[in-house]
Structure formats: C-alpha cells, structure tokens
mmCIF file of C-alpha atoms and ligand atoms in Angstrom:
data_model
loop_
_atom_site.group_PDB
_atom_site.id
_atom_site.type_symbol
_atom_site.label_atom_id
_atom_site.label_comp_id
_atom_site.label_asym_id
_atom_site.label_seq_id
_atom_site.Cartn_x
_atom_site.Cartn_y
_atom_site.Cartn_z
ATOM 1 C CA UNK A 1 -17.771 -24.928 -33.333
ATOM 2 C CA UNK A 2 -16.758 -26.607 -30.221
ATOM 3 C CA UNK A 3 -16.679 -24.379 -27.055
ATOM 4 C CA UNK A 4 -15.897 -25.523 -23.254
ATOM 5 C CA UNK A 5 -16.887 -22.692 -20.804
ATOM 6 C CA UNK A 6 -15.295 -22.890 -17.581
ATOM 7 C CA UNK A 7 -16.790 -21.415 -14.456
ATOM 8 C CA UNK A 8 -20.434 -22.558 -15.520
ATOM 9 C CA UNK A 9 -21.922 -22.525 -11.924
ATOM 10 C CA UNK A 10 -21.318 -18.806 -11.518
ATOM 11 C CA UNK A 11 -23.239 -16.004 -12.338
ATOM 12 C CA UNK A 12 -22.269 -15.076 -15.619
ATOM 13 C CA UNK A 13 -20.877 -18.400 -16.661
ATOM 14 C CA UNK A 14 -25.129 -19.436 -15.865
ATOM 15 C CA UNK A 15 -26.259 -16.658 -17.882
ATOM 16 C CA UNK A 16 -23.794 -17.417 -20.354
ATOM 17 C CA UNK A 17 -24.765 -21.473 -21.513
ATOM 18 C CA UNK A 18 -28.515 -20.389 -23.411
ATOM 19 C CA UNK A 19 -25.995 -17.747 -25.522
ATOM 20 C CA UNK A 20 -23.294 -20.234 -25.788
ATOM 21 C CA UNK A 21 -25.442 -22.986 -26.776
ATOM 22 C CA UNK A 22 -26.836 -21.035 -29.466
ATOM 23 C CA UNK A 23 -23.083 -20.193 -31.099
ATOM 24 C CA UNK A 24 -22.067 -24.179 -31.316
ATOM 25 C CA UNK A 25 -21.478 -27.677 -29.281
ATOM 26 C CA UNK A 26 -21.094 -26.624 -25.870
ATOM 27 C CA UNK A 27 -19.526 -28.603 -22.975
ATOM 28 C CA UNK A 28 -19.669 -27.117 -19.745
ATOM 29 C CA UNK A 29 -17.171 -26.918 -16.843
ATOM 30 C CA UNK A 30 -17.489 -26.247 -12.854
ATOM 31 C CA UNK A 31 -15.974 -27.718 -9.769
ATOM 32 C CA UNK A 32 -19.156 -29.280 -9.704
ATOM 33 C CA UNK A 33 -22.677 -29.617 -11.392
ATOM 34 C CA UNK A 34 -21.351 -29.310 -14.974
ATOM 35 C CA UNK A 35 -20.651 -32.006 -17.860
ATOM 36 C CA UNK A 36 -16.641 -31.759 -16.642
ATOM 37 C CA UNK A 37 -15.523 -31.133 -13.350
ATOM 38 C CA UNK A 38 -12.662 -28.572 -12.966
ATOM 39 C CA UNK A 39 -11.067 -26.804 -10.298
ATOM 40 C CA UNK A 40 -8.351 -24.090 -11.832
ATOM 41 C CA UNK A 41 -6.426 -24.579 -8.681
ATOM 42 C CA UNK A 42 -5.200 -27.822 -9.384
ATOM 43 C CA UNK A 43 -2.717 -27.294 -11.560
ATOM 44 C CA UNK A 44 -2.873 -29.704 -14.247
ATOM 45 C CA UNK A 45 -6.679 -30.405 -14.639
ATOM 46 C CA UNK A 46 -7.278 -27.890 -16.439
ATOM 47 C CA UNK A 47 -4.432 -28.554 -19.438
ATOM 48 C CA UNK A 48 -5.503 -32.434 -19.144
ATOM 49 C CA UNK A 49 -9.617 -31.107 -20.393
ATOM 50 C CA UNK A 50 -8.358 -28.609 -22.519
ATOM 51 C CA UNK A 51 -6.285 -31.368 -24.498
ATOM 52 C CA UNK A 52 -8.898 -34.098 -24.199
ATOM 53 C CA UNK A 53 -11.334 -31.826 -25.557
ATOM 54 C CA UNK A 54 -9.660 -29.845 -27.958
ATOM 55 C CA UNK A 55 -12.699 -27.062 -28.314
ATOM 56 C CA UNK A 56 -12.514 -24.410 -30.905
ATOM 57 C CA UNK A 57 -13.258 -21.874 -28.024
ATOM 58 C CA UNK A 58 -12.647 -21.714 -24.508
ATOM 59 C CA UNK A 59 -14.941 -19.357 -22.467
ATOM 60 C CA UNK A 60 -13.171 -18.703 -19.177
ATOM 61 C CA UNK A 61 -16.180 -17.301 -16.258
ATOM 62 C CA UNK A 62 -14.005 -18.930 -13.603
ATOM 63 C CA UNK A 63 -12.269 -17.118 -11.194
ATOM 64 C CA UNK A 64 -11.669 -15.866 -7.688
ATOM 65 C CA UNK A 65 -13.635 -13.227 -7.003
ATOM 66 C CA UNK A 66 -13.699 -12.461 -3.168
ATOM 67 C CA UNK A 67 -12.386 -9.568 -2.942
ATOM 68 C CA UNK A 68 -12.842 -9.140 0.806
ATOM 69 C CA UNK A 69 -11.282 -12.311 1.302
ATOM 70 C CA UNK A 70 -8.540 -12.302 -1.192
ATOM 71 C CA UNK A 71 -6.656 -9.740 0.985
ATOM 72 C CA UNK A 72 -6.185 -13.023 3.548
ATOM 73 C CA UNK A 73 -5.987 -15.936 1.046
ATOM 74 C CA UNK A 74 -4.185 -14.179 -1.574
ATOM 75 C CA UNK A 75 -2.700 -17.536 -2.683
ATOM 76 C CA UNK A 76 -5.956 -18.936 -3.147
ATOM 77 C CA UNK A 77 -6.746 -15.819 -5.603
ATOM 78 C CA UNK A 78 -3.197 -15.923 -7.511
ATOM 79 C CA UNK A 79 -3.410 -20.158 -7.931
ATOM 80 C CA UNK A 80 -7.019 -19.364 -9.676
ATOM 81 C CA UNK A 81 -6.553 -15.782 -10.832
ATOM 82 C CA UNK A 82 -3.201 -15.937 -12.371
ATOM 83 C CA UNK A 83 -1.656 -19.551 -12.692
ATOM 84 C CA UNK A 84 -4.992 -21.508 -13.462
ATOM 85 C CA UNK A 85 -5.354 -18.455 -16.218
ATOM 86 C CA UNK A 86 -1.806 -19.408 -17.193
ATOM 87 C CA UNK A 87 -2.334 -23.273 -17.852
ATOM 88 C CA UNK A 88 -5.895 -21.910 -19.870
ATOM 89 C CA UNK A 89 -4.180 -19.953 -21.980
ATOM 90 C CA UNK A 90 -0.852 -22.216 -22.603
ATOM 91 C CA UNK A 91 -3.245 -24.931 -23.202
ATOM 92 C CA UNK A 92 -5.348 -22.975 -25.622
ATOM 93 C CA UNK A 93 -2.317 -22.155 -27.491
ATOM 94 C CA UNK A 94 -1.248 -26.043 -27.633
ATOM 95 C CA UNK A 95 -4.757 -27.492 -29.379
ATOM 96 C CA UNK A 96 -5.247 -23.738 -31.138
ATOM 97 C CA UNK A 97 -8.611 -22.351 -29.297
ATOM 98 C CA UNK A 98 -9.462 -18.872 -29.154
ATOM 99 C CA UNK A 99 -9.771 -17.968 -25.156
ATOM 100 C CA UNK A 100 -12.460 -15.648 -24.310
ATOM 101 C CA UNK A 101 -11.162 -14.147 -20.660
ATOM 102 C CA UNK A 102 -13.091 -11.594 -18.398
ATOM 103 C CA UNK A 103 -11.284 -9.176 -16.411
ATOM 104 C CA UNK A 104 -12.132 -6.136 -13.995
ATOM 105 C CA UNK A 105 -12.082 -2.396 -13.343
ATOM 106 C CA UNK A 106 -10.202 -3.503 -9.962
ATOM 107 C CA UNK A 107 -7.063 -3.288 -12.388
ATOM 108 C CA UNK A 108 -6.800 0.223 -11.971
ATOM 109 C CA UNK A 109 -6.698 2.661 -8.813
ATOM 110 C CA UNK A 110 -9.277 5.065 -9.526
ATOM 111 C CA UNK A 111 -7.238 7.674 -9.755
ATOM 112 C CA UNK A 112 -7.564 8.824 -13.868
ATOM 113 C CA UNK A 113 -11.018 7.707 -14.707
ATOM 114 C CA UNK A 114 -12.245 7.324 -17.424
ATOM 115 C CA UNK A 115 -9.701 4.013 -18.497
ATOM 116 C CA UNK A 116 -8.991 2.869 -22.050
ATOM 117 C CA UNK A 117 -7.380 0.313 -22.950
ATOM 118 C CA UNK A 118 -4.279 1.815 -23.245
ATOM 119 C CA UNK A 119 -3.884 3.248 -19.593
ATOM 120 C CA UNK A 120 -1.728 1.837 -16.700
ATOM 121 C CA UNK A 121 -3.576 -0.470 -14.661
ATOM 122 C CA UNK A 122 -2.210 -0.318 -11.132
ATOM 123 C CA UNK A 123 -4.476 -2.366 -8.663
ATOM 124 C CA UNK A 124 -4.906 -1.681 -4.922
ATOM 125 C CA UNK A 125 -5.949 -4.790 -3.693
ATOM 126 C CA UNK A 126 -4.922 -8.177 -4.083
ATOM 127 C CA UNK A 127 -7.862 -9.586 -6.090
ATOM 128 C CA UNK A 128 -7.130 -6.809 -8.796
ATOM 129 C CA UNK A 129 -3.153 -7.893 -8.829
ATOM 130 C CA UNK A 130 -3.964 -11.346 -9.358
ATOM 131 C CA UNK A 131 -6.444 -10.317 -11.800
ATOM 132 C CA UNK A 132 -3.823 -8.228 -13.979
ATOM 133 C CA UNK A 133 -1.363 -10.866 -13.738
ATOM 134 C CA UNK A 134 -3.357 -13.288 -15.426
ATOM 135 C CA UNK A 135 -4.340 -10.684 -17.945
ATOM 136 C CA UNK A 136 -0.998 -10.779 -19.067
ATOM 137 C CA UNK A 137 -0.510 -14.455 -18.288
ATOM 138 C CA UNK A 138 -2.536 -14.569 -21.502
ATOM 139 C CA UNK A 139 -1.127 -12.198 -23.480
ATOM 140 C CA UNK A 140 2.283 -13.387 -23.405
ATOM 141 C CA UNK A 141 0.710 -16.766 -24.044
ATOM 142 C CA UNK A 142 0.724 -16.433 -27.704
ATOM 143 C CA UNK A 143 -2.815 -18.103 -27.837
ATOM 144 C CA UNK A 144 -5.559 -16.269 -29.708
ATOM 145 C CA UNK A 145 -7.813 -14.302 -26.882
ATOM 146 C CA UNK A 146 -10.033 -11.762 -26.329
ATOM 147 C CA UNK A 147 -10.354 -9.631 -22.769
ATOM 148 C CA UNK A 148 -13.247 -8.303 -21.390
ATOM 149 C CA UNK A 149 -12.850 -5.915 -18.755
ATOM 150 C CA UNK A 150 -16.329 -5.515 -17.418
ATOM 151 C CA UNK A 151 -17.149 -3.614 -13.901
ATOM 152 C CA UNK A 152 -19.487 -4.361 -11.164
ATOM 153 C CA UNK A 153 -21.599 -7.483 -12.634
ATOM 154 C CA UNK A 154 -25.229 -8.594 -11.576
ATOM 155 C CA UNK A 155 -28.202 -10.312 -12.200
ATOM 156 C CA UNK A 156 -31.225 -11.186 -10.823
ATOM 157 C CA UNK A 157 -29.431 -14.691 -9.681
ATOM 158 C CA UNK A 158 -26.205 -15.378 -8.295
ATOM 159 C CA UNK A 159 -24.227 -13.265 -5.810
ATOM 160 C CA UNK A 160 -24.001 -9.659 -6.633
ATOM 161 C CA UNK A 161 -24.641 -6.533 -5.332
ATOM 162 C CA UNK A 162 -28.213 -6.360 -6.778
ATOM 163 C CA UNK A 163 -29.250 -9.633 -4.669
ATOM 164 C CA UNK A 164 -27.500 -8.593 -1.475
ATOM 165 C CA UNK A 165 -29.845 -4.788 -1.315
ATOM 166 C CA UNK A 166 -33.056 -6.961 -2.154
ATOM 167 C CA UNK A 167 -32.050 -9.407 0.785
ATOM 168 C CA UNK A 168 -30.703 -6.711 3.154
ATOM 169 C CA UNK A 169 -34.079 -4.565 2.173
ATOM 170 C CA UNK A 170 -35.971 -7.637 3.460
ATOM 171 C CA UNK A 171 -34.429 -8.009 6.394
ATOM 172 C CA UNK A 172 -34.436 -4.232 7.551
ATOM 173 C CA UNK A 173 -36.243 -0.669 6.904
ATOM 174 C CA UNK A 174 -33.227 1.169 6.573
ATOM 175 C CA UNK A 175 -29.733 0.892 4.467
ATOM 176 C CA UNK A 176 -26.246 3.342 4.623
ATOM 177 C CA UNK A 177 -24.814 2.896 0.964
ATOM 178 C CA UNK A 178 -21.671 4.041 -0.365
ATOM 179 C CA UNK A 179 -21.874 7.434 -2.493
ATOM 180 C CA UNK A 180 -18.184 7.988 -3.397
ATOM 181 C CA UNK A 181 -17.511 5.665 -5.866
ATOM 182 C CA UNK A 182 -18.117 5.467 -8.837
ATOM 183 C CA UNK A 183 -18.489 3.150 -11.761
ATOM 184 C CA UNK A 184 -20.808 1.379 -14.138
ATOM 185 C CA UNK A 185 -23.143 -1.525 -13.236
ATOM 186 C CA UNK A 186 -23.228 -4.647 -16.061
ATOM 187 C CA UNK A 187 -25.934 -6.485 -16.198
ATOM 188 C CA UNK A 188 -24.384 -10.509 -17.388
ATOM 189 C CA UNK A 189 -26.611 -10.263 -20.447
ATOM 190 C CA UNK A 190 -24.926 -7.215 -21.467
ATOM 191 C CA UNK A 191 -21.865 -9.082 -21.735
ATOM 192 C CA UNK A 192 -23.372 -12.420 -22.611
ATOM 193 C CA UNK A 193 -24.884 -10.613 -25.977
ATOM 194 C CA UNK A 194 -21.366 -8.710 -26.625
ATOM 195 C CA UNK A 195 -19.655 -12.608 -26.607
ATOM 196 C CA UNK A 196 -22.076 -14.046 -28.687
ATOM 197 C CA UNK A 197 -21.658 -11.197 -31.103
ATOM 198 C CA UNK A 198 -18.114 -11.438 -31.176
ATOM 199 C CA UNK A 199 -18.284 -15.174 -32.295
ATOM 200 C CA UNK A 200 -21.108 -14.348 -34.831
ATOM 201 C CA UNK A 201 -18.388 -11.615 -36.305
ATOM 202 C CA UNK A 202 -15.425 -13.700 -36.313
ATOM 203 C CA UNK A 203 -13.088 -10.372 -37.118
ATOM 204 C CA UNK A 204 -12.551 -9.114 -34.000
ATOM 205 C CA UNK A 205 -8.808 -9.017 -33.934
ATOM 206 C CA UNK A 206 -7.186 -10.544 -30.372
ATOM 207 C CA UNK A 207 -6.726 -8.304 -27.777
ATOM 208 C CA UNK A 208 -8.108 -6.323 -24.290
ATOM 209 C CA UNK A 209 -11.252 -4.594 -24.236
ATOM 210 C CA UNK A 210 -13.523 -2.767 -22.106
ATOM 211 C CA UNK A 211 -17.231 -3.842 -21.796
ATOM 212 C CA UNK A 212 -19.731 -2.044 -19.507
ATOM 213 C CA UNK A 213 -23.115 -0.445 -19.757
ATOM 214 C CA UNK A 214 -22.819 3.013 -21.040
ATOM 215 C CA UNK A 215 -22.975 5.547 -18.069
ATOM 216 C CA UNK A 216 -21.859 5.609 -14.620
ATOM 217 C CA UNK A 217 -23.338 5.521 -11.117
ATOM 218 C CA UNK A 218 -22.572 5.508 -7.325
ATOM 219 C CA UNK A 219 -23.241 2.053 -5.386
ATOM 220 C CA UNK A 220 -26.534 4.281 -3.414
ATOM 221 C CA UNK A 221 -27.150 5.651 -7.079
ATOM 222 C CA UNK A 222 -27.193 1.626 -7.887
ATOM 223 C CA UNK A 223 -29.180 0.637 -4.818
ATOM 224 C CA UNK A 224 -31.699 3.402 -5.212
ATOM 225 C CA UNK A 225 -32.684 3.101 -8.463
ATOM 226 C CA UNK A 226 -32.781 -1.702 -7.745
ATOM 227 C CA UNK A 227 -35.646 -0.369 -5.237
ATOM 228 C CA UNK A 228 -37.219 2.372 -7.361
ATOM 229 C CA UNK A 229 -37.694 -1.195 -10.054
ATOM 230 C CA UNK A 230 -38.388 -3.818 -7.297
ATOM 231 C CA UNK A 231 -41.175 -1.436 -6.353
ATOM 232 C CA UNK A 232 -38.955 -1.876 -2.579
ATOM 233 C CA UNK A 233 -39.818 1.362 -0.081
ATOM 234 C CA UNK A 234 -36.922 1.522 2.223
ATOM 235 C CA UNK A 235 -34.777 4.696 4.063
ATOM 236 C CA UNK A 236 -31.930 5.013 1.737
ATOM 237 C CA UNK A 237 -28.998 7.039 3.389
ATOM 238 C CA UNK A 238 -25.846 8.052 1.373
ATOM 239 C CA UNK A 239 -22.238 7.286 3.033
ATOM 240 C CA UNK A 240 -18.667 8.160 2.451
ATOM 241 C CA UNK A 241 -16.602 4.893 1.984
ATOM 242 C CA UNK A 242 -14.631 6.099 5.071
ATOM 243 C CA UNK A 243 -17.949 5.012 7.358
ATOM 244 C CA UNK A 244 -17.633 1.984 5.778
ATOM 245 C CA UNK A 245 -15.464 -0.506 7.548
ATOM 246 C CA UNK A 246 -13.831 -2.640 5.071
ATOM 247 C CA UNK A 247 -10.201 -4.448 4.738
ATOM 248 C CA UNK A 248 -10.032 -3.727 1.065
ATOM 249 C CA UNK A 249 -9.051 -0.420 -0.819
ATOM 250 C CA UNK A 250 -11.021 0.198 -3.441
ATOM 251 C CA UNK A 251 -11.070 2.430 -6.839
ATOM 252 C CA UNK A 252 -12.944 5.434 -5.873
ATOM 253 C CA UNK A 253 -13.515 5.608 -9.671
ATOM 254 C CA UNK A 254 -13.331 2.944 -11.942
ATOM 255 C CA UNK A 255 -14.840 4.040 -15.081
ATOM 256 C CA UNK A 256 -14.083 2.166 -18.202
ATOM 257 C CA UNK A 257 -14.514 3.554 -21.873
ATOM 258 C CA UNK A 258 -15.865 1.140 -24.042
ATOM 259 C CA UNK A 259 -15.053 2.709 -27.297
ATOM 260 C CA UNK A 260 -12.680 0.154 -28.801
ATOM 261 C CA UNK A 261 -15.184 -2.196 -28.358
ATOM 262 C CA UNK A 262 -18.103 -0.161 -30.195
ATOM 263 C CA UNK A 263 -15.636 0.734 -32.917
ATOM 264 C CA UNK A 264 -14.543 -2.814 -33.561
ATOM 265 C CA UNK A 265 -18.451 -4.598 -33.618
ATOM 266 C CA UNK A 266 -20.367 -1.774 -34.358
ATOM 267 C CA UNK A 267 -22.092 -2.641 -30.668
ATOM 268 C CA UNK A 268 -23.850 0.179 -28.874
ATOM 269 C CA UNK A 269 -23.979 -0.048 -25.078
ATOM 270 C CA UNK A 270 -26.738 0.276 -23.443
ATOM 271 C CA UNK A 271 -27.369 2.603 -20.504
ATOM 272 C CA UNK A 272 -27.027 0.584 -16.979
ATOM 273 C CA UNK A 273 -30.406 1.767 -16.181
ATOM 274 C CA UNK A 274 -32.107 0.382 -19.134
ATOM 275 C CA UNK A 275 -30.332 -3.113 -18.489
ATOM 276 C CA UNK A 276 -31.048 -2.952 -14.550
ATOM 277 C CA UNK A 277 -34.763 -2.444 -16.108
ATOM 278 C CA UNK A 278 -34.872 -5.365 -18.047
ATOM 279 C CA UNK A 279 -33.342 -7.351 -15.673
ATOM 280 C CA UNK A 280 -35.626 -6.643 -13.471
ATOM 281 C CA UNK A 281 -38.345 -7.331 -15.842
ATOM 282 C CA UNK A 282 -36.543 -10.672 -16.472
ATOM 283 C CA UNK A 283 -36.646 -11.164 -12.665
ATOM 284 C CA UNK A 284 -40.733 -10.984 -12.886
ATOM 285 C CA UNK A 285 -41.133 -12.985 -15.346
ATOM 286 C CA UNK A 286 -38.969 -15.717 -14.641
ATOM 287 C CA UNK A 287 -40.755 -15.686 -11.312
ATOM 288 C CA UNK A 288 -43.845 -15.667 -12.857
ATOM 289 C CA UNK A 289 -43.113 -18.795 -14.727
ATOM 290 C CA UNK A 290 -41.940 -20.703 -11.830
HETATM 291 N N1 NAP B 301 -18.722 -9.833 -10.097
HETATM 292 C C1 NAP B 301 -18.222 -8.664 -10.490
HETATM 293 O O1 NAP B 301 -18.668 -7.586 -10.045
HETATM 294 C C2 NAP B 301 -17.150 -8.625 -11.528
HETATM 295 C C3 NAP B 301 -16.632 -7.360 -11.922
HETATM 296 C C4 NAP B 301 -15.641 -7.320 -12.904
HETATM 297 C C5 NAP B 301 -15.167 -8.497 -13.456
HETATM 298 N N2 NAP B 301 -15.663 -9.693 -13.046
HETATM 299 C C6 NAP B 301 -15.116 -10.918 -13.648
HETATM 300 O O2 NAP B 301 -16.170 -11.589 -14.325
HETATM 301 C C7 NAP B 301 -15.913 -12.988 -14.321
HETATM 302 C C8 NAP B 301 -17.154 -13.737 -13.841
HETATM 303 O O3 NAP B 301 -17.383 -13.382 -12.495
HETATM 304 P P1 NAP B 301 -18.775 -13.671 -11.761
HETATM 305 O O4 NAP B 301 -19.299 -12.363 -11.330
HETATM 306 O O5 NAP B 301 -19.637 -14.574 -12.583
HETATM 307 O O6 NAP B 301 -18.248 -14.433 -10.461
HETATM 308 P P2 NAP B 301 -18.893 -15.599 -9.594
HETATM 309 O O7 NAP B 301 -20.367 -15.564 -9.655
HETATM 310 O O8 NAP B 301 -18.211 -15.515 -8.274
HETATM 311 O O9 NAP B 301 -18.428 -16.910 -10.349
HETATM 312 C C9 NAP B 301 -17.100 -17.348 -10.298
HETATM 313 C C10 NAP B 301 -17.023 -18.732 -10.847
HETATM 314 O O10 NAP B 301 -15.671 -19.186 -10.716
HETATM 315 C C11 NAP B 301 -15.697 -20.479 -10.186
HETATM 316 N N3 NAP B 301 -14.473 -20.814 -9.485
HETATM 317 C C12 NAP B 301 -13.958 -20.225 -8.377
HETATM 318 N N4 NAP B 301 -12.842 -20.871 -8.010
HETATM 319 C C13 NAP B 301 -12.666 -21.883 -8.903
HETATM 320 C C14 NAP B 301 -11.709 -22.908 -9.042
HETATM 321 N N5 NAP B 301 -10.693 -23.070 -8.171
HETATM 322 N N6 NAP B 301 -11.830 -23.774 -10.067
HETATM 323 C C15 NAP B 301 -12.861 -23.676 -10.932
HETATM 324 N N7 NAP B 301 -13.810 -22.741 -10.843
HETATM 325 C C16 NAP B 301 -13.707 -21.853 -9.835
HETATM 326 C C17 NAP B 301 -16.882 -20.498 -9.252
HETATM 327 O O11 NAP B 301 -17.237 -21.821 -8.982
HETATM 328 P P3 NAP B 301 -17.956 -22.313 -7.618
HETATM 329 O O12 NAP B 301 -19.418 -22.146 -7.904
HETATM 330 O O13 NAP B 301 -17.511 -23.720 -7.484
HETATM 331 O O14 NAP B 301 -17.426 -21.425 -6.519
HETATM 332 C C18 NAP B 301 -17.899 -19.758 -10.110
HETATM 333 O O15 NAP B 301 -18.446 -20.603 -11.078
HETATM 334 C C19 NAP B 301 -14.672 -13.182 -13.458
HETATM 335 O O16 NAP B 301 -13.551 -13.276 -14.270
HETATM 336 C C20 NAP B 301 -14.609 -11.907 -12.635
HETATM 337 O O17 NAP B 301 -13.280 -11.622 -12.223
HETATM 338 C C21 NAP B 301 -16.649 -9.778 -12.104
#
C-alpha cells in the first residue's frame, strides 16, 4: 500500500509517520522538510503529486489552523482549508485513493452538545467555516474518504495547548485559565492508533466520524491536571471566557460522541486523562533518551 501524508511537519502529521510507516510505503509531504514539498495554497501542486504519485492512500494533516488569526486572513484559511481540500479530494478521486481527512469540533456552535454525526454543524468563526466547507468539498467529491472530527489536539511536541501551560508555567507562578468551556482533549496518538486501525480493518465504510478521548473537561480542568503530571506547582485560577480577551467566538461546548466510530471498529476510547498520562510518560522518556 502506497500512502502520501500531507502536512508531515505538524503535530499530528509527526506523530503520524512511525504509524504510517508501519501500514505500507510511505512518502511524506510538507512545505518543507519532507520527501515532497507541498504547499495546499498553490493551487495546482497538490493535483500535480497526487497524479505523479498515484498512492493508494492519501493522509491529509495539513491545514490552517490559526484560529486567532484566521478571523484576519480568512483567505489564507479558505485557499488551505477548503480549496486545497478540494484539489485533494478531486485528485484522489482521479488516480482512485482513499483520503483520510481530519476535521474539528469548531464546526459546531456549542450550543447542543453532545454532537453526532448527524447534527447541524454551524461554525462561529472563520477557521470552523472554512473547515466545514472543505468537509463537504470532499464529500461531494465522489472520492473514497474517511473524516475525523477530533477536538482540542496535543502532544508533548508541536504547538498545542499542553506546550503553551508548560512554557507559560516556566515563565510565571501564576496562570487565569478558562473554566467555561468545555470539550475533550486528544492526545495525536489517540488518533494516530484509530487511523492505523482503520487501514488494518479495511471495512470501514466512507464517511464522517467523530474521534476524541472519551470524557470531557474545561481548558483549567486541562491545565490543572498537565501540572498535577508534569509534577509543575503553580497558582491555578479559574476564569470565565468573558475575562478573556480574544477576537474569536468560540463553542462554549463542543462535545463530540464518538459512538459511530466505536460501533464501526470495535475501538474503545480512552479517557483524556489516561492519554494526557501516557503522554506525559512518553514526554519522560523520550527526554530521557535524548
Ligand atoms: N490542533 C487542534 O486542536 C485541532 C483540533 C481539531 C481538529 N484539528 C485538525 O487536525 C488536523 C491536524 O492539525 P494539527 O493540530 O496537527 O495542526 P498543526 O500542528 O498546526 O499542523 C498543521 C500542518 O499543516 C501544514 N500547513 C499549513 N498550511 C499549509 C499549506 N499552505 N500547505 C501545506 N501544508 C500546510 C503545516 O505546515 P507548516 O509546518 O509548514 O506550517 C503543518 O504541517 C488539522 O486538520 C486540524 O484542523 C486540530
């Protein structure tokens, strides 16, 4: 099996190659630092690899994901998020890959958590527009796909939440975190083992899912409990998202059910604690080795 992942310099596309490389002949993609250089916003490049290489599977970890910053370049985030996702997905269909996507809570308001797969999405921001739109960029593609809606992403490398407390905690002995929202923190290995699974299986039949951790937590719920495992003592002080100042609404609940996705590999999540654990764990003893 030939597979090209795009987006291999980020933080799930890095977590992703070890799994990848296990599941078949993998060629790797980035704007640069991979075997192929790629940028999605150049419309054309992408169709031109995707037809020189003619993989079996295309992993797609690229994508704009400022969300901050989409609100002034939202171009920028609908040339990546959308068309780039568009040429994929045509492509795909042309040399008959399977496209493995990733998508985000931020399709949805926050308004009727829990989400399935079947609810509404209605973004508030422009990041989770451009998001949806190339959801259903593929979709209407005709090209065999799978979606993975995952929600608030980290690992012990790369830029995520998780990294940002650890460096803030350094810097400082006390932290305001956000209390009112709520969602689930995904470790990358959590949805690195859920994609290798799903090529292992071969049956799961094209469509949108929903991939998280199991359980649900507040961003100080998440910081407190990064610091409780880092072995970090800092003042930890919860905030409404009103103190914070940011440009971006927000879902103030983004929940996903992942039930489609256990019923369809017989995969049981599990809780974001126990994956914030061994990633932590993971953290130590990569360290150790260095
Ligand atoms: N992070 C989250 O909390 C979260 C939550 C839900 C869903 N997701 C989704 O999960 C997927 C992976 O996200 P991530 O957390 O791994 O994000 P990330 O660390 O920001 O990685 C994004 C990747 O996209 C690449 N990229 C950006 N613009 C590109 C362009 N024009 N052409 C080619 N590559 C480009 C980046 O390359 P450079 O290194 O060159 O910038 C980087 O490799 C995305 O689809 C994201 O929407 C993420």
């Amino acid at each position: 099996m030939k597979i090209l992942l795009l987006g291999a310099s980020g933080q799930l596309g890095q977590t992703l190659i070890p799994y990848l490389e296990q599941a078949g002949d993998l060629v790797t993609s980035a704007r640069q630092g991979a075997d192929e250089g790629l940028d999605l916003a150049h419309r054309g490049q992408a169709s031109a690899l995707i037809k020189k290489l003619a993989p079996d599977v295309i992993v797609n970890a690229a994508a704009y994901t400022q969300v901050e910053q989409a609100e002034q370049e939202s171009e920028q985030a609908f040339a990546i998020n959308r068309d780039g996702v568009a040429e994929v997905a045509d492509a795909a269909r042309a040399v008959g890959a399977r496209l493995i996507h990733f998508s985000t809570d931020f399709v949805f308001d926050g308004r009727a958590a829990p989400y399935s797969e079947t609810d509404t999405p209605a973004p508030l921001n422009v990041y989770g527009q451009s998001k949806l739109e190339g959801e259903q960029a593929i979709s209407t593609s005709g090209c065999h796909h799978w979606i993975f809606r995952t929600s608030w992403v980290y690992n012990f490398k790369g830029n995520n939440f998780f990294n940002t407390m650890l460096r803030l905690a350094a810097e400082r002995d006390a932290l305001q975190v956000i209390n009112d929202q709520r969602g689930t923190p995904t470790w990358t290995h959590t949805i690195a083992r859920v994609v290798r699974r799903s090529l292992a299986e071969k049956g799961l039949a094209d469509g949108i899912y929903h991939l998280c951790d199991d359980g649900s937590s507040s961003w100080y719920d998440f910081a407190r409990e990064i610091f409780r495992l880092n072995g970090v003592p800092i003042k930890l002080t919860p905030i409404g998202q009103d103190a914070w100042p940011s440009k971006v609404e927000r879902p103030a609940d983004s929940r996903l059910i992942t039930e489609k996705l256990q019923a369809a590999l017989g995969w049981q999540p599990q809780s974001w604690q126990e994956s914030l654990a061994e990633c932590v764990a993971m953290k130590r003893e990569t360290a150790g080795n260095a």
